[in-house]
Tab-separated table of C-alpha atoms in Angstrom:
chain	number	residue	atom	x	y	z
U	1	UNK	CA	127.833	107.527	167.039
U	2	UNK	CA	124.540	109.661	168.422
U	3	UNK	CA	125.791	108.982	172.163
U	4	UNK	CA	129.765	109.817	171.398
U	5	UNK	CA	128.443	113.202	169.959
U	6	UNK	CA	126.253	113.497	172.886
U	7	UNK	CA	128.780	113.181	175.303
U	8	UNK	CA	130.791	114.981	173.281
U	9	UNK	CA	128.580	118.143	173.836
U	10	UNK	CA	128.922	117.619	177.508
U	11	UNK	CA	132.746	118.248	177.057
U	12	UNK	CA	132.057	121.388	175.088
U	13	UNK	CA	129.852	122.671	177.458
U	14	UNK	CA	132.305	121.871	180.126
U	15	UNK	CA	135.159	123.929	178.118
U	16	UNK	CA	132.445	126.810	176.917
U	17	UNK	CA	132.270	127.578	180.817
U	18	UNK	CA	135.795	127.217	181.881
U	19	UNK	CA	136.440	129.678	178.763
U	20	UNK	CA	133.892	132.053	180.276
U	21	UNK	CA	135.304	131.693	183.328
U	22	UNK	CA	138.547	132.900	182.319
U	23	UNK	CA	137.172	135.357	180.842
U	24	UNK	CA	135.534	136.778	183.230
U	25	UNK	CA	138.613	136.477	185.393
U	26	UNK	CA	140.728	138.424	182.990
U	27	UNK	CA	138.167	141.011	182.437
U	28	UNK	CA	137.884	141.717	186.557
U	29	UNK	CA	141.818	141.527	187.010
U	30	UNK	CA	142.053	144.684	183.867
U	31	UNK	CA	139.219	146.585	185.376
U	32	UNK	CA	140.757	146.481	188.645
U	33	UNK	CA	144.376	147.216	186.786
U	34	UNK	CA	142.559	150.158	185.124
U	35	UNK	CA	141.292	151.853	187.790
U	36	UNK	CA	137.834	150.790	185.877
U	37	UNK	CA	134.433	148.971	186.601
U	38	UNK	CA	133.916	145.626	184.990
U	39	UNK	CA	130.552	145.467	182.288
U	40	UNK	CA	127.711	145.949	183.707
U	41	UNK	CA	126.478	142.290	182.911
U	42	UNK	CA	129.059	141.150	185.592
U	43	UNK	CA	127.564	142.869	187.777
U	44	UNK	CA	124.296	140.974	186.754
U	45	UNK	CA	125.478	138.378	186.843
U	46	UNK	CA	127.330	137.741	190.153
U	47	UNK	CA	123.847	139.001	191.596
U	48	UNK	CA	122.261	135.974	190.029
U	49	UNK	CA	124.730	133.461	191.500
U	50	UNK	CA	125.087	135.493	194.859
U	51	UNK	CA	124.171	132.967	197.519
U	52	UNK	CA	121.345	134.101	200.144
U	53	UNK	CA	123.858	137.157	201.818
U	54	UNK	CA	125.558	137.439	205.468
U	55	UNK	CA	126.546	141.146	205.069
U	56	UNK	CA	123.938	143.525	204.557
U	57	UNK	CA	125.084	146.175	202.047
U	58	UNK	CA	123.413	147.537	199.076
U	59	UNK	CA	126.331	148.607	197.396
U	60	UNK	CA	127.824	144.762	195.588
U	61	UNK	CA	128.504	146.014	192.139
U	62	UNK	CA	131.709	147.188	192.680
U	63	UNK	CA	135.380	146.403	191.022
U	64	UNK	CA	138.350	147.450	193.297
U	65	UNK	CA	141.473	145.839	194.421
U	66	UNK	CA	139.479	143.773	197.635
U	67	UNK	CA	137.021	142.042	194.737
U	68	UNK	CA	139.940	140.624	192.603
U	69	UNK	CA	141.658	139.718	195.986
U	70	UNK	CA	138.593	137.661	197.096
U	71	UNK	CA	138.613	135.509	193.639
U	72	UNK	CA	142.199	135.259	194.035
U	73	UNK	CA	141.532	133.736	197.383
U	74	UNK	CA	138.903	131.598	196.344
U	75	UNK	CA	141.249	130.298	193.658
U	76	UNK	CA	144.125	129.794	195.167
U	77	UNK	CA	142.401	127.460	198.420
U	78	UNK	CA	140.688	125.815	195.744
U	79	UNK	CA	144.186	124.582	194.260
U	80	UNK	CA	145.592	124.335	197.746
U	81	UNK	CA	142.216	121.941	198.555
U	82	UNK	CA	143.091	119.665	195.134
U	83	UNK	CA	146.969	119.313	195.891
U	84	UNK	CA	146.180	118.262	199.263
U	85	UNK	CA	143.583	115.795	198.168
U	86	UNK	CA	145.743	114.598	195.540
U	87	UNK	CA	149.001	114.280	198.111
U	88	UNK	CA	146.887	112.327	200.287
U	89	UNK	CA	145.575	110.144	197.776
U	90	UNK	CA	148.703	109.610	196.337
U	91	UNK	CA	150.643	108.830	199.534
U	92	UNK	CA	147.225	106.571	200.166
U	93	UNK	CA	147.376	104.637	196.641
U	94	UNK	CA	151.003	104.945	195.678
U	95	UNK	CA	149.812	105.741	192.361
U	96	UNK	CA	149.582	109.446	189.975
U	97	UNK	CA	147.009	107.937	187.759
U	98	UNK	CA	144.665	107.318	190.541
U	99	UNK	CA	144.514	109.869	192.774
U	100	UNK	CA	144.401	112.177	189.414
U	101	UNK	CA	141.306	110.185	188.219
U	102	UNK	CA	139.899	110.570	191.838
U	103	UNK	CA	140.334	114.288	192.519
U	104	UNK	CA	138.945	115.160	188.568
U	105	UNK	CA	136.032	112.640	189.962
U	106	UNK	CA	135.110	114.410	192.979
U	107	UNK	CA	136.313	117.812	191.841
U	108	UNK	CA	132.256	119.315	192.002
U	109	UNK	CA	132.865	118.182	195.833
U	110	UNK	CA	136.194	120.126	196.099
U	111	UNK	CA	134.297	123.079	194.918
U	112	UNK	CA	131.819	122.793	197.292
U	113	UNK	CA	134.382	122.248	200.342
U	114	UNK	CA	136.295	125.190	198.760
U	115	UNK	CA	133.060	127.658	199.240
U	116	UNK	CA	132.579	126.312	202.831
U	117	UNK	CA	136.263	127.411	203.756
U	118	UNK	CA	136.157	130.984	201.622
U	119	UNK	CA	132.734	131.322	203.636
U	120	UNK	CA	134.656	130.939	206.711
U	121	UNK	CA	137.715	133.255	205.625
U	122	UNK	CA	135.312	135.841	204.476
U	123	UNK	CA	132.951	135.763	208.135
U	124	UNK	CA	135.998	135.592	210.203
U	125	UNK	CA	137.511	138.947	208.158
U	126	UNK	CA	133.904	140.740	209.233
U	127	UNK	CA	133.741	139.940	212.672
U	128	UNK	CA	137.602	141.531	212.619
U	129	UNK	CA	136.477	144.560	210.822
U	130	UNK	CA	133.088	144.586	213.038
U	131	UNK	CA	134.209	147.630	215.010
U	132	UNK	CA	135.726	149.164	212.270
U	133	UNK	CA	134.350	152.081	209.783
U	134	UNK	CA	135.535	150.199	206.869
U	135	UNK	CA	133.245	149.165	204.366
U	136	UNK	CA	133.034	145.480	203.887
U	137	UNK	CA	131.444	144.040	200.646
U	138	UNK	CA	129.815	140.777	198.948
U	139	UNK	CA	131.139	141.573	195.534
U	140	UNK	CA	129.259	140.893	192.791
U	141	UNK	CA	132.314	140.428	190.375
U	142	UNK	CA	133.608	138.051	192.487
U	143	UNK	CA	130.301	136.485	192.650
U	144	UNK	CA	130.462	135.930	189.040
U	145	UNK	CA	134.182	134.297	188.841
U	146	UNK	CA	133.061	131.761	191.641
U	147	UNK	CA	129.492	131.031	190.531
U	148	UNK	CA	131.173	130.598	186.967
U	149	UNK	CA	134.066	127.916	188.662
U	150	UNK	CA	130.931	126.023	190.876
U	151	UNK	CA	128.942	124.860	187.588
U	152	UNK	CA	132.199	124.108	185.806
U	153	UNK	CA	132.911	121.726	188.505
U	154	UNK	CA	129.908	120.172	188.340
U	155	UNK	CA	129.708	119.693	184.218
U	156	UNK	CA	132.944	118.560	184.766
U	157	UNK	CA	131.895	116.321	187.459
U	158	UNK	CA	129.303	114.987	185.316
U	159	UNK	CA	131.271	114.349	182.455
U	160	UNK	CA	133.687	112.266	184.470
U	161	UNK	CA	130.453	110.047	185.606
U	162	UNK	CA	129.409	109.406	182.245
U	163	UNK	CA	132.415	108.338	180.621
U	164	UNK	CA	135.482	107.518	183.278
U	165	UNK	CA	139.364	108.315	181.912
U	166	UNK	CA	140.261	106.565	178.339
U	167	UNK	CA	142.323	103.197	180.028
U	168	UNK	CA	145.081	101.529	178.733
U	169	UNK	CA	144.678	98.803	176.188
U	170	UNK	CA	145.193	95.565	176.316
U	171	UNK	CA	147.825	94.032	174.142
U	172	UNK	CA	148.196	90.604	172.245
U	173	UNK	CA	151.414	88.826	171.352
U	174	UNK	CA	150.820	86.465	168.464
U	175	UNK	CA	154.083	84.613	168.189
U	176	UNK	CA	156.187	87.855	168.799
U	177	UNK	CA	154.348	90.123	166.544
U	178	UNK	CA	151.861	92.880	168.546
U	179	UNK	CA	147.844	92.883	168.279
U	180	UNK	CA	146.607	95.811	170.589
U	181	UNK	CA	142.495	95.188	170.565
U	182	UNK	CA	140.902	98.323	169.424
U	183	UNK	CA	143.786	100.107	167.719
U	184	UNK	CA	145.822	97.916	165.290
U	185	UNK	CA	144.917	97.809	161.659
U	186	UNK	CA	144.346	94.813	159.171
U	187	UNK	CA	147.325	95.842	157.427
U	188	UNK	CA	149.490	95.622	159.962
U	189	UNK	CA	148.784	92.157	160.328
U	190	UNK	CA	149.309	91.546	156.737
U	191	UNK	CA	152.462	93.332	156.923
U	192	UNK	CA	153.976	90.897	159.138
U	193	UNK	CA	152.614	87.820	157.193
U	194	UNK	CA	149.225	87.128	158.548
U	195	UNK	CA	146.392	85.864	156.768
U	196	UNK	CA	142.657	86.438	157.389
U	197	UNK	CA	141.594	83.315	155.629
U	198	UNK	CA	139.138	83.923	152.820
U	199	UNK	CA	139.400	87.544	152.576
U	200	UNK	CA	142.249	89.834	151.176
U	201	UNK	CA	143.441	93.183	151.284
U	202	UNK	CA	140.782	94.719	149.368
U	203	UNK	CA	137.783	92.462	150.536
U	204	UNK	CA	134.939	94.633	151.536
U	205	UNK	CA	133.921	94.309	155.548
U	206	UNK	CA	130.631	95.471	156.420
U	207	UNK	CA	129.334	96.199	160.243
U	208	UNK	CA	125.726	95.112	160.973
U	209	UNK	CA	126.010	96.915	163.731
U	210	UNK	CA	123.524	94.091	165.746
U	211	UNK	CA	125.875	93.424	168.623
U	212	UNK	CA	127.445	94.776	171.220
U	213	UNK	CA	130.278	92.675	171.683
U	214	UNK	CA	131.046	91.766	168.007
U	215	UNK	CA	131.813	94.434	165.357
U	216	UNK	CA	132.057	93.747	161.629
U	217	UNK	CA	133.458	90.023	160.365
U	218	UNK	CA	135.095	87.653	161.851
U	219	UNK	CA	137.794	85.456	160.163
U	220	UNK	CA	140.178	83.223	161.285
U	221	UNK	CA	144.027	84.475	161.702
U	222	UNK	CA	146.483	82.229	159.918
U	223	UNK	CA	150.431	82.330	159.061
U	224	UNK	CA	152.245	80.015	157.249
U	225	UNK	CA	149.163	77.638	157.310
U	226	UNK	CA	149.029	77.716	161.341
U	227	UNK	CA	145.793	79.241	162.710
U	228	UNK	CA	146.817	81.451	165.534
U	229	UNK	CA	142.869	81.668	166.592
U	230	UNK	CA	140.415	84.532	164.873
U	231	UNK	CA	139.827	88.036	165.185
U	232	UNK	CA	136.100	90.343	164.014
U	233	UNK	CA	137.459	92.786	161.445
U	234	UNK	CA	135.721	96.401	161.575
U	235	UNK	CA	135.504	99.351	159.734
U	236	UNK	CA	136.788	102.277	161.822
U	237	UNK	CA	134.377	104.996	161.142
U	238	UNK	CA	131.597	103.656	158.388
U	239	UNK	CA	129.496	100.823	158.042
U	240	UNK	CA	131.998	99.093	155.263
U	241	UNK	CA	135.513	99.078	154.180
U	242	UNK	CA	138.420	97.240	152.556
U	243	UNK	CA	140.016	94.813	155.052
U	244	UNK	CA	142.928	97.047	154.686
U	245	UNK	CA	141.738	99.976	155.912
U	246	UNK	CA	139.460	98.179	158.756
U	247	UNK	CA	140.719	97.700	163.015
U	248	UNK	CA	141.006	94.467	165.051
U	249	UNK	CA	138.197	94.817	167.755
U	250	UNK	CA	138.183	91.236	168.699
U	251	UNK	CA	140.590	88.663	169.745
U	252	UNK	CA	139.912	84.743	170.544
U	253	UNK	CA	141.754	81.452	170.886
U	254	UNK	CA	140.643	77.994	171.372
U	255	UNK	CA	142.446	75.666	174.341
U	256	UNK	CA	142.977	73.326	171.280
U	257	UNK	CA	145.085	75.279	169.235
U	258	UNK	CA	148.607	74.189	168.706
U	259	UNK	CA	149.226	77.791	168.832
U	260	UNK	CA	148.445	79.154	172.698
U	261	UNK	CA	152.141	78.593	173.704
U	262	UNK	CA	153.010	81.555	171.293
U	263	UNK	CA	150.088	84.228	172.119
U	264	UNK	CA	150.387	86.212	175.117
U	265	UNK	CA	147.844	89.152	176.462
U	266	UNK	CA	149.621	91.787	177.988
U	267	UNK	CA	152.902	89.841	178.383
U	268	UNK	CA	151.014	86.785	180.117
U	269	UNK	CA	151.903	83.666	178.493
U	270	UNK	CA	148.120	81.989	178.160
U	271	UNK	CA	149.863	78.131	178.606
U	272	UNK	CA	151.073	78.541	181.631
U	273	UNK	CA	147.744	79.773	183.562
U	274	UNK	CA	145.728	77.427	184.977
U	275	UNK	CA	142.407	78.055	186.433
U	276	UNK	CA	143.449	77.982	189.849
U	277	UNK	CA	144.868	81.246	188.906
U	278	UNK	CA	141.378	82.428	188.449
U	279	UNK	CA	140.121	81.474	190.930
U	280	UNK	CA	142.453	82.540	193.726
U	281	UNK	CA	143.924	85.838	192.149
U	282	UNK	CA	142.599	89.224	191.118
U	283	UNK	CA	142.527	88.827	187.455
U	284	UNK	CA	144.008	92.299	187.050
U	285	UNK	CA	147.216	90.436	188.879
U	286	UNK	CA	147.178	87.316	186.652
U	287	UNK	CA	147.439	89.552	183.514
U	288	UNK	CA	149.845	92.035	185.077
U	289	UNK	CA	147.298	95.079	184.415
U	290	UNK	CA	147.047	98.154	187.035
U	291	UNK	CA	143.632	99.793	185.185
U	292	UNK	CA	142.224	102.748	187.837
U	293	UNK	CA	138.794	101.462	186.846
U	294	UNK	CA	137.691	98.026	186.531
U	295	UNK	CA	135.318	95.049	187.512
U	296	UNK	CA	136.234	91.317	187.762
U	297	UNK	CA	133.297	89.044	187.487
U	298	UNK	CA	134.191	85.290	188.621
U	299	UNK	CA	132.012	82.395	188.396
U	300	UNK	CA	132.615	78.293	188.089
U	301	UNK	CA	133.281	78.407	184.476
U	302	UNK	CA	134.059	81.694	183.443
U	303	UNK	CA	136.059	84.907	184.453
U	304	UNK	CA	135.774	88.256	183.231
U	305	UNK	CA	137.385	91.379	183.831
U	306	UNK	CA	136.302	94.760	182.338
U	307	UNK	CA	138.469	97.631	182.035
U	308	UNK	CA	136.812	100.674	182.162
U	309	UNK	CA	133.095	100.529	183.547
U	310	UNK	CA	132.009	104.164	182.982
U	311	UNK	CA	130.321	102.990	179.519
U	312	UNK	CA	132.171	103.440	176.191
U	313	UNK	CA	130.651	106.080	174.358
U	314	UNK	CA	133.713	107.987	174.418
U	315	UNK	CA	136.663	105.951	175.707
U	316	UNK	CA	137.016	102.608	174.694
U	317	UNK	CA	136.277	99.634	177.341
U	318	UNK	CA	138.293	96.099	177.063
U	319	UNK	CA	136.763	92.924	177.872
U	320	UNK	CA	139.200	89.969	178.577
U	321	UNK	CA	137.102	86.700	179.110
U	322	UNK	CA	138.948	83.366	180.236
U	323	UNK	CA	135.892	80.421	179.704
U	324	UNK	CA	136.072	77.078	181.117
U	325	UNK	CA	134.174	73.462	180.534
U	326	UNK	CA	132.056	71.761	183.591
U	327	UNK	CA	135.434	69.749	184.320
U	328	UNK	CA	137.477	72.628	184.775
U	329	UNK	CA	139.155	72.472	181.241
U	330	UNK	CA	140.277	75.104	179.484
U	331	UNK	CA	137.805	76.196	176.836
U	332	UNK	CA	138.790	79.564	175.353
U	333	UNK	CA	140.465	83.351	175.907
U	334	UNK	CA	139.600	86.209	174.401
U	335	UNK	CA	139.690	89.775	174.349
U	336	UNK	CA	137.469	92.900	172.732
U	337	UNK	CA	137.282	96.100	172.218
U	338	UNK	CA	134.146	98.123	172.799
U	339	UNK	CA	132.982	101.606	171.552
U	340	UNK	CA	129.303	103.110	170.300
U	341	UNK	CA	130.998	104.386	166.738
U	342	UNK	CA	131.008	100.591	166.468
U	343	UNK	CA	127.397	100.028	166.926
């Protein structure tokens, strides 16, 4: 729970500045509306994020119609710079979610490529003014706005590293009735006439929270007296709770269970694989899954894919393993949820 909050405050550090931002935005736009100068600590501080200057002029702290024009600028080829990123990427990938997740992933960069090109706008506009008697300025309001959108960028930026985009989960089919890893409830289980053998309703589940794969208790999943594999029962938010109220975080079946035919992950019917599947197709193919952020591990006896690789302090990562024996026979799938409130 310690890192989710921690991240957490990332986030709200993130939105404190984009709020200031605005602010700040608004605040120039009525000034310049009014006929009026913005506060004096705008002034202050677009001095402080003023990069090292190109135009020599003493007189910066000023709010008329060419300073709210210059952030306008700034904004608007910084939104130009993102669409065409995310065209490109889009046309590249053939997919929304993707170039999305890449152009919120790089968006610090954007920034910095937007500064470059304002840069150039703003010397090319002097050297055309150069013979002229009008005064040209490095405003200090404007300063302010873009300083404000740069670090933004880059807690955003930074926030994106440490935790990736919350990813799709993956979902279980036990003999037509739906299982999603991470999400469904004990109850809903019962309700559709599963058992978790030795434990009822109101059986209390504790987490140890010693492992990073397995959360609270695991029991075995039976319906009219058929085992359909087992699951590891946990308590959503505390350290114990009735079954009832507790989530499935982890699914597994045995190659021996009469069962397989009927369970499917993510529409995938687990009979019919084989592990030449594994081992000559992306496991993200073999499952049917299109995650933006994954890793597929492969060795003789075992295959593993991870869906989202940023860490799970605040999204959620799934874990599908597919083990084999020596002799290339199945021995087990399974799938799991992972999240710190969990550990």
């Amino acid at each position: 729970m310690g890192f989710t909050l921690a991240v957490l405050s990332f986030y709200l550090v993130f939105l404190l500045l984009l709020l200031f931002t605005f602010y700040i935005y608004i605040k120039l736009v009525i000034a310049v509306k009014a006929g009026k100068e913005v506060p004096e600590w705008i002034y202050k501080l677009g001095q402080t994020l003023k990069p090292r200057r190109y135009i020599k002029n003493d007189d910066d702290d000023i709010t008329d119609p060419g300073s709210l024009k210059e952030a306008n600028l700034f904004i608007l080829t910084l939104v130009f710079v993102n669409l065409l990123a995310f065209t490109l990427l889009y046309y590249k990938k053939g997919r929304l979610d993707m170039a999305l997740y890449t152009v919120l992933n790089y968006q610090f960069g954007m920034v910095v490529i937007n500064l470059f090109i304002s840069r150039i706008i703003k010397l090319i506009y002097v050297f055309s003014m150069y013979k002229s008697n009008k005064p040209i300025y490095s405003y200090s309001p404007t300063s302010a706005v873009i300083g404000c959108v740069f670090f933004s960028s880059f807690v955003l930026t930074l926030c994106i590293s440490l935790t990736g985009l919350p990813a799709k989960p993956v979902t279980v089919e036990l003999d037509n009735t739906r299982l999603v890893v991470g999400q469904t409830r004990a109850t809903s289980l019962l309700a559709s006439g599963f058992i978790f053998k030795d434990k009822g309703p109101d059986s209390e589940i504790v987490n140890q929270r010693n492992d990073h794969f397995y959360y609270g208790q695991r029991a075995e999943l039976t319906r009219d007296k058929k085992s359909y594999g087992y699951v590891y029962i946990t308590p959503k938010w505390s350290d114990s709770d009735k079954l009832k109220n507790c989530i499935i975080t982890y699914y597994r079946i045995e190659a021996n269970n009469d069962q397989i035919s009927k369970i499917k992950f993510n529409n995938t019917n687990l009979s019919r694989l084989t592990i030449k599947d594994f081992q000559t197709r992306k496991l993200t193919d073999v499952f049917s899954l299109s995650p933006i952020d994954y890793e597929e591990v492969k060795t003789d006896t075992s295959y593993i894919l991870t869906i989202q690789t940023y860490g799970y302090s605040l999204w959620k990562s799934y874990r599908i393993n597919v083990n084999y024996n020596s002799n290339n026979t199945l021995n087990y799938f399974s799938v799991g949820a992972q999240h710190t409130i969990w550990e």
